[in-house]
XYZ file of C-alpha atoms in Angstrom:
383
model
C -0.005 0.024 -0.013
C 1.378 3.455 -0.833
C 2.590 5.406 2.227
C -0.104 8.081 1.907
C -2.906 5.504 2.159
C -4.381 4.444 5.517
C -7.070 1.887 5.928
C -9.720 1.037 8.442
C -11.403 -2.246 7.573
C -14.685 -3.611 8.914
C -15.394 -7.211 8.008
C -19.060 -7.899 7.439
C -18.983 -11.543 6.341
C -16.302 -14.169 6.552
C -13.506 -14.415 9.032
C -11.424 -11.595 10.385
C -11.533 -9.234 13.337
C -13.926 -6.308 13.654
C -12.053 -3.032 13.913
C -13.619 -0.020 15.536
C -13.847 3.003 13.247
C -12.977 6.286 14.980
C -14.786 9.108 13.250
C -12.871 12.310 12.604
C -13.770 15.264 14.855
C -16.480 17.694 13.955
C -15.259 20.926 12.422
C -14.486 23.757 14.857
C -13.729 27.427 14.725
C -13.860 28.965 11.298
C -14.806 25.606 9.767
C -17.854 25.394 11.955
C -18.922 28.882 10.899
C -18.555 27.932 7.227
C -20.501 24.785 7.833
C -23.293 26.705 9.499
C -23.480 29.151 6.621
C -23.507 26.356 4.053
C -26.404 24.683 5.826
C -28.695 27.614 5.159
C -31.237 26.871 2.517
C -34.230 24.644 2.097
C -34.092 21.447 4.142
C -36.302 18.647 2.940
C -37.949 16.536 5.623
C -38.177 12.836 4.797
C -41.519 11.040 4.738
C -40.635 7.896 6.676
C -43.840 5.902 6.563
C -44.000 3.488 9.516
C -40.756 4.729 11.044
C -40.162 4.876 14.775
C -39.556 8.133 16.606
C -35.877 7.177 16.997
C -35.506 6.801 13.226
C -37.299 10.048 12.581
C -35.085 11.869 15.036
C -31.955 10.386 13.449
C -33.087 11.376 9.925
C -33.768 14.966 11.113
C -30.138 15.493 12.164
C -27.832 17.837 10.284
C -25.845 15.584 7.969
C -23.347 18.119 6.697
C -20.384 16.104 7.946
C -19.416 12.422 7.712
C -19.523 11.491 11.427
C -23.259 12.345 11.597
C -23.953 10.446 8.355
C -22.160 7.370 9.649
C -24.146 7.470 12.917
C -27.420 7.790 11.013
C -26.547 4.978 8.645
C -25.765 2.702 11.616
C -29.156 3.583 13.126
C -31.025 2.721 9.916
C -28.994 -0.375 8.978
C -31.032 -2.956 11.008
C -34.250 -1.760 9.363
C -33.188 -2.143 5.747
C -33.691 -5.915 5.412
C -37.325 -5.459 6.555
C -38.207 -2.916 3.879
C -40.784 -3.896 1.266
C -38.537 -3.851 -1.793
C -37.277 -6.691 -3.974
C -33.663 -5.528 -3.694
C -33.814 -6.107 0.065
C -36.261 -9.061 0.305
C -34.808 -11.080 -2.527
C -31.111 -10.341 -2.104
C -28.880 -13.423 -2.478
C -27.340 -14.842 0.657
C -23.753 -15.696 1.545
C -22.239 -12.890 -0.495
C -18.888 -11.874 1.020
C -18.934 -8.222 2.002
C -16.329 -5.843 3.463
C -16.422 -2.121 4.309
C -13.341 0.065 4.345
C -12.292 3.633 5.079
C -9.088 4.904 3.429
C -7.433 8.276 3.525
C -6.185 9.097 0.061
C -3.291 11.213 -1.205
C -5.422 14.363 -0.886
C -6.132 13.720 2.732
C -9.790 12.786 2.212
C -11.195 9.767 3.996
C -13.043 7.639 1.472
C -15.624 4.946 2.251
C -15.730 1.944 -0.090
C -17.328 -1.477 -0.001
C -16.925 -4.803 -1.754
C -19.343 -7.649 -2.558
C -17.660 -10.884 -3.641
C -19.126 -14.117 -5.010
C -19.983 -16.884 -2.592
C -16.905 -18.734 -1.244
C -15.781 -21.340 -3.709
C -17.283 -19.544 -6.722
C -14.824 -18.452 -9.463
C -14.697 -14.699 -10.067
C -15.215 -13.719 -13.727
C -14.396 -9.995 -13.521
C -14.431 -6.905 -11.312
C -17.154 -4.267 -11.614
C -16.616 -0.767 -10.223
C -19.730 1.286 -9.446
C -20.157 5.094 -9.646
C -23.332 6.194 -7.844
C -25.775 8.983 -8.662
C -26.135 12.457 -7.146
C -28.921 11.721 -4.695
C -27.561 8.321 -3.771
C -24.945 6.329 -1.877
C -23.353 2.948 -2.334
C -24.994 1.462 0.779
C -28.732 1.433 0.144
C -30.458 0.150 -3.030
C -27.097 -0.678 -4.542
C -26.534 -3.270 -1.792
C -29.216 -5.480 -3.395
C -28.004 -4.774 -6.956
C -24.400 -5.576 -6.010
C -25.433 -8.833 -4.302
C -27.254 -10.035 -7.416
C -24.261 -9.232 -9.634
C -21.849 -10.818 -7.147
C -24.012 -13.959 -7.062
C -23.474 -14.220 -10.824
C -19.708 -14.496 -10.292
C -18.462 -10.882 -10.236
C -16.452 -8.908 -7.667
C -18.306 -5.657 -7.160
C -16.732 -2.535 -5.710
C -18.304 0.827 -4.867
C -17.324 4.011 -3.140
C -18.988 7.134 -1.827
C -17.605 10.321 -3.368
C -16.201 13.025 -1.021
C -19.203 14.760 0.532
C -21.566 11.852 -0.200
C -22.635 8.888 1.854
C -20.055 8.013 4.443
C -16.977 9.603 2.833
C -15.624 12.756 4.361
C -16.570 16.191 3.091
C -19.459 18.692 3.137
C -22.689 16.873 2.264
C -23.678 17.195 -1.364
C -20.888 19.614 -2.220
C -18.861 19.190 -5.375
C -16.151 21.844 -5.557
C -14.778 20.380 -8.794
C -16.318 17.576 -10.818
C -12.949 16.745 -12.370
C -11.491 16.684 -8.849
C -14.185 14.223 -7.753
C -13.388 12.051 -10.754
C -9.724 12.061 -9.715
C -10.752 10.750 -6.260
C -12.578 7.908 -8.022
C -9.602 7.132 -10.264
C -7.228 7.033 -7.320
C -9.428 4.809 -5.114
C -10.266 2.378 -7.878
C -6.656 2.214 -9.054
C -5.665 0.988 -5.608
C -8.381 -1.639 -5.575
C -7.546 -2.746 -9.129
C -3.986 -3.307 -8.022
C -4.915 -5.821 -5.331
C -3.715 -9.336 -6.052
C -7.209 -10.834 -6.079
C -8.370 -8.272 -8.658
C -5.416 -7.246 -10.786
C -5.596 -10.116 -13.275
C -9.360 -9.885 -13.811
C -11.173 -7.841 -16.522
C -12.237 -4.476 -15.098
C -15.581 -2.788 -15.915
C -17.116 0.537 -14.892
C -20.807 0.829 -14.032
C -22.225 4.361 -13.695
C -25.755 5.409 -12.883
C -27.228 8.884 -13.498
C -24.540 11.368 -12.326
C -22.344 8.308 -11.866
C -22.678 7.748 -15.568
C -20.955 11.102 -16.086
C -18.325 10.099 -13.566
C -17.760 6.761 -15.325
C -17.452 8.458 -18.716
C -14.966 10.996 -17.328
C -12.927 8.177 -15.799
C -12.887 6.354 -19.128
C -11.954 9.509 -21.028
C -8.999 10.001 -18.675
C -8.015 6.320 -18.792
C -8.802 5.272 -22.333
C -6.830 2.024 -22.267
C -7.486 0.855 -18.717
C -11.051 -0.429 -18.760
C -12.582 -3.453 -20.451
C -15.977 -1.920 -20.747
C -18.338 0.842 -19.546
C -21.921 0.234 -18.468
C -24.209 3.226 -18.128
C -27.671 3.381 -16.523
C -29.672 6.541 -17.307
C -26.366 8.482 -17.675
C -26.266 12.186 -16.950
C -24.773 13.396 -20.247
C -27.190 16.230 -20.256
C -29.645 17.351 -17.591
C -33.236 17.465 -18.681
C -34.780 20.927 -18.992
C -37.672 19.677 -16.937
C -35.557 19.849 -13.795
C -33.394 22.899 -14.496
C -34.282 26.618 -14.215
C -34.461 28.994 -17.224
C -31.192 30.174 -18.839
C -31.230 33.707 -17.316
C -31.651 32.204 -13.835
C -28.786 29.753 -14.529
C -26.495 32.659 -15.519
C -27.287 34.537 -12.314
C -26.809 31.427 -10.173
C -23.440 30.774 -11.811
C -22.267 34.248 -10.791
C -23.667 33.765 -7.280
C -21.891 30.412 -6.941
C -18.570 32.251 -6.855
C -19.750 34.191 -3.797
C -21.737 31.503 -2.004
C -20.502 28.172 -3.437
C -21.803 26.024 -0.587
C -25.224 27.676 -0.230
C -28.256 25.476 -0.849
C -29.940 27.895 -3.208
C -30.177 26.188 -6.565
C -33.888 25.898 -7.440
C -34.938 22.388 -8.357
C -37.918 20.133 -8.420
C -38.324 17.199 -6.065
C -37.303 14.493 -8.510
C -38.596 11.570 -6.408
C -41.804 11.315 -8.396
C -39.921 11.756 -11.633
C -37.224 9.146 -10.831
C -39.175 6.250 -9.269
C -42.275 5.014 -11.133
C -43.581 2.684 -8.426
C -45.148 4.748 -5.603
C -44.343 2.045 -3.021
C -40.671 2.177 -3.916
C -40.682 5.976 -3.568
C -41.663 5.452 0.075
C -38.843 2.938 0.561
C -36.342 5.354 -1.006
C -37.002 7.755 1.920
C -35.129 5.321 4.140
C -31.885 6.086 2.359
C -31.445 8.615 5.148
C -27.870 9.678 4.386
C -28.513 10.458 0.718
C -28.438 14.150 -0.118
C -31.983 15.418 -0.627
C -31.792 19.150 0.170
C -31.677 21.888 -2.457
C -28.533 21.601 -4.557
C -25.556 23.690 -3.471
C -24.675 26.381 -5.990
C -21.161 25.212 -6.881
C -22.376 21.634 -7.209
C -25.011 22.689 -9.712
C -22.528 24.695 -11.779
C -20.064 21.810 -11.800
C -22.699 19.305 -12.933
C -23.734 21.582 -15.798
C -20.118 22.112 -16.792
C -19.420 18.356 -16.633
C -22.348 17.475 -18.921
C -21.258 20.079 -21.515
C -17.706 18.727 -21.426
C -18.861 15.116 -21.863
C -21.227 16.098 -24.652
C -18.285 17.604 -26.546
C -16.207 14.373 -26.263
C -18.717 11.613 -26.979
C -16.847 10.533 -30.107
C -13.788 9.722 -27.928
C -15.590 6.942 -26.120
C -13.810 3.874 -27.329
C -14.541 1.155 -24.742
C -17.170 -1.547 -25.177
C -20.367 0.217 -24.137
C -23.762 -0.787 -22.694
C -26.379 1.945 -22.149
C -29.622 1.210 -20.313
C -32.258 3.969 -20.102
C -35.950 4.304 -19.252
C -37.812 5.601 -22.324
C -40.041 7.783 -20.062
C -37.136 9.241 -18.068
C -37.774 12.911 -17.154
C -34.517 13.426 -15.215
C -31.890 12.516 -17.740
C -32.944 12.569 -21.386
C -33.062 9.148 -23.145
C -32.602 11.028 -26.445
C -29.133 11.996 -25.187
C -28.366 8.316 -24.565
C -29.332 7.697 -28.181
C -26.983 10.513 -29.218
C -24.237 9.034 -27.043
C -24.762 5.647 -28.644
C -24.529 7.146 -32.150
C -21.487 9.304 -31.440
C -19.353 6.875 -29.431
C -16.490 5.639 -31.608
C -16.532 2.066 -30.218
C -17.979 -0.554 -32.538
C -19.032 -2.653 -29.580
C -22.009 -0.750 -28.263
C -25.529 -1.650 -27.133
C -28.390 0.644 -26.244
C -31.487 -0.700 -24.409
C -34.496 1.482 -23.856
C -37.183 0.249 -21.463
C -40.631 1.381 -22.621
C -42.548 3.328 -19.959
C -39.716 3.188 -17.449
C -38.591 6.227 -15.452
C -35.100 7.310 -14.374
C -34.377 4.727 -11.635
C -34.752 1.517 -13.659
C -32.679 -0.486 -11.190
C -34.631 0.647 -8.106
C -37.948 2.380 -8.838
C -39.705 0.153 -11.368
C -41.982 -2.875 -10.897
C -40.066 -5.905 -9.622
C -39.986 -7.723 -12.964
C -38.518 -4.649 -14.758
C -35.826 -4.289 -12.088
C -34.866 -7.931 -12.492
C -34.816 -7.553 -16.265
C -32.435 -4.583 -16.093
C -30.067 -6.291 -13.638
C -30.086 -9.453 -15.746
C -29.323 -7.339 -18.858
C -26.240 -6.044 -17.020
C -25.141 -9.564 -16.079
C -25.750 -10.909 -19.520
C -23.652 -8.171 -21.097
C -20.854 -8.778 -18.623
C -20.983 -12.520 -19.295
C -20.609 -11.835 -23.032
C -17.546 -9.633 -22.465
C -15.520 -11.847 -20.097
């Protein structure tokens, strides 16, 4: 391990000691003042149907910093297997899991997790996941990862700085390219591990994570055996963005108040998840960012999509794109454009009629299974 990397490992399944994780201290002094200012803005209360008072109190905490998010995740963890969702109720058993915290070369503590095939099962390849903006790698993706791992794949995922259980101000992206560099560094270390280094390596990106995965590929053209995209954020739908004059004003304001939660946006829950019951379950992802978008974050996302849109013809890796045809968050027409422009000859586009944005989490159970099986089938054909 490089000298700048430190690791805290927590075994979830299999042998090995449990190691206590000591959370970093809360910010003090000037940092606390900045944190307080950044917290100003609309705070969205979660509708936690059937939740206990303890869970509601935990979800109502300020989650600006990682220690609070980690405590809240620990509070909600025992409840997740009981939720009425196929990704929890039908998750394969005996998948080997491990959680880790590592401090990278930039001094940021990153949370990452692995899901490995059942003991004794040969591993076909390694899949590296990039999550979406309002998501983490420890909620719905747990069930997705277990299904893919059960098919013989080692699955790895991380929370970006400021998201989930990684350190950083909640929901804040100071630089999209900088965030991508964090992903490249973390996944490079994992890809170098002896149990992974000889395997084929694939990227899986969902929504904003699709933009992250594409950026990683564009920076590492020769290092990935394939890229899989689910409702990729190559362009943000006009349905969820303010008018151009407002965008220009907000861009200027982001230089003065980059961390402020002032970017006007619609609640995309109804737009993202088609099944109303699954929308209710999604509320239990208590450490996902659901407040109004921070100004700098919004500007960085818009810049990233414009940059990706200008480089689509440079995408040379084998490519699978899955998209709901009725998606109102990221435009399926842009996925068609991506499919047409990508220079790779090995490319597949699947559109799911009537499906919304969250095709892996928010659709009827059979559609979710179909989409996950499509991912596994594509991986099988490329190993």
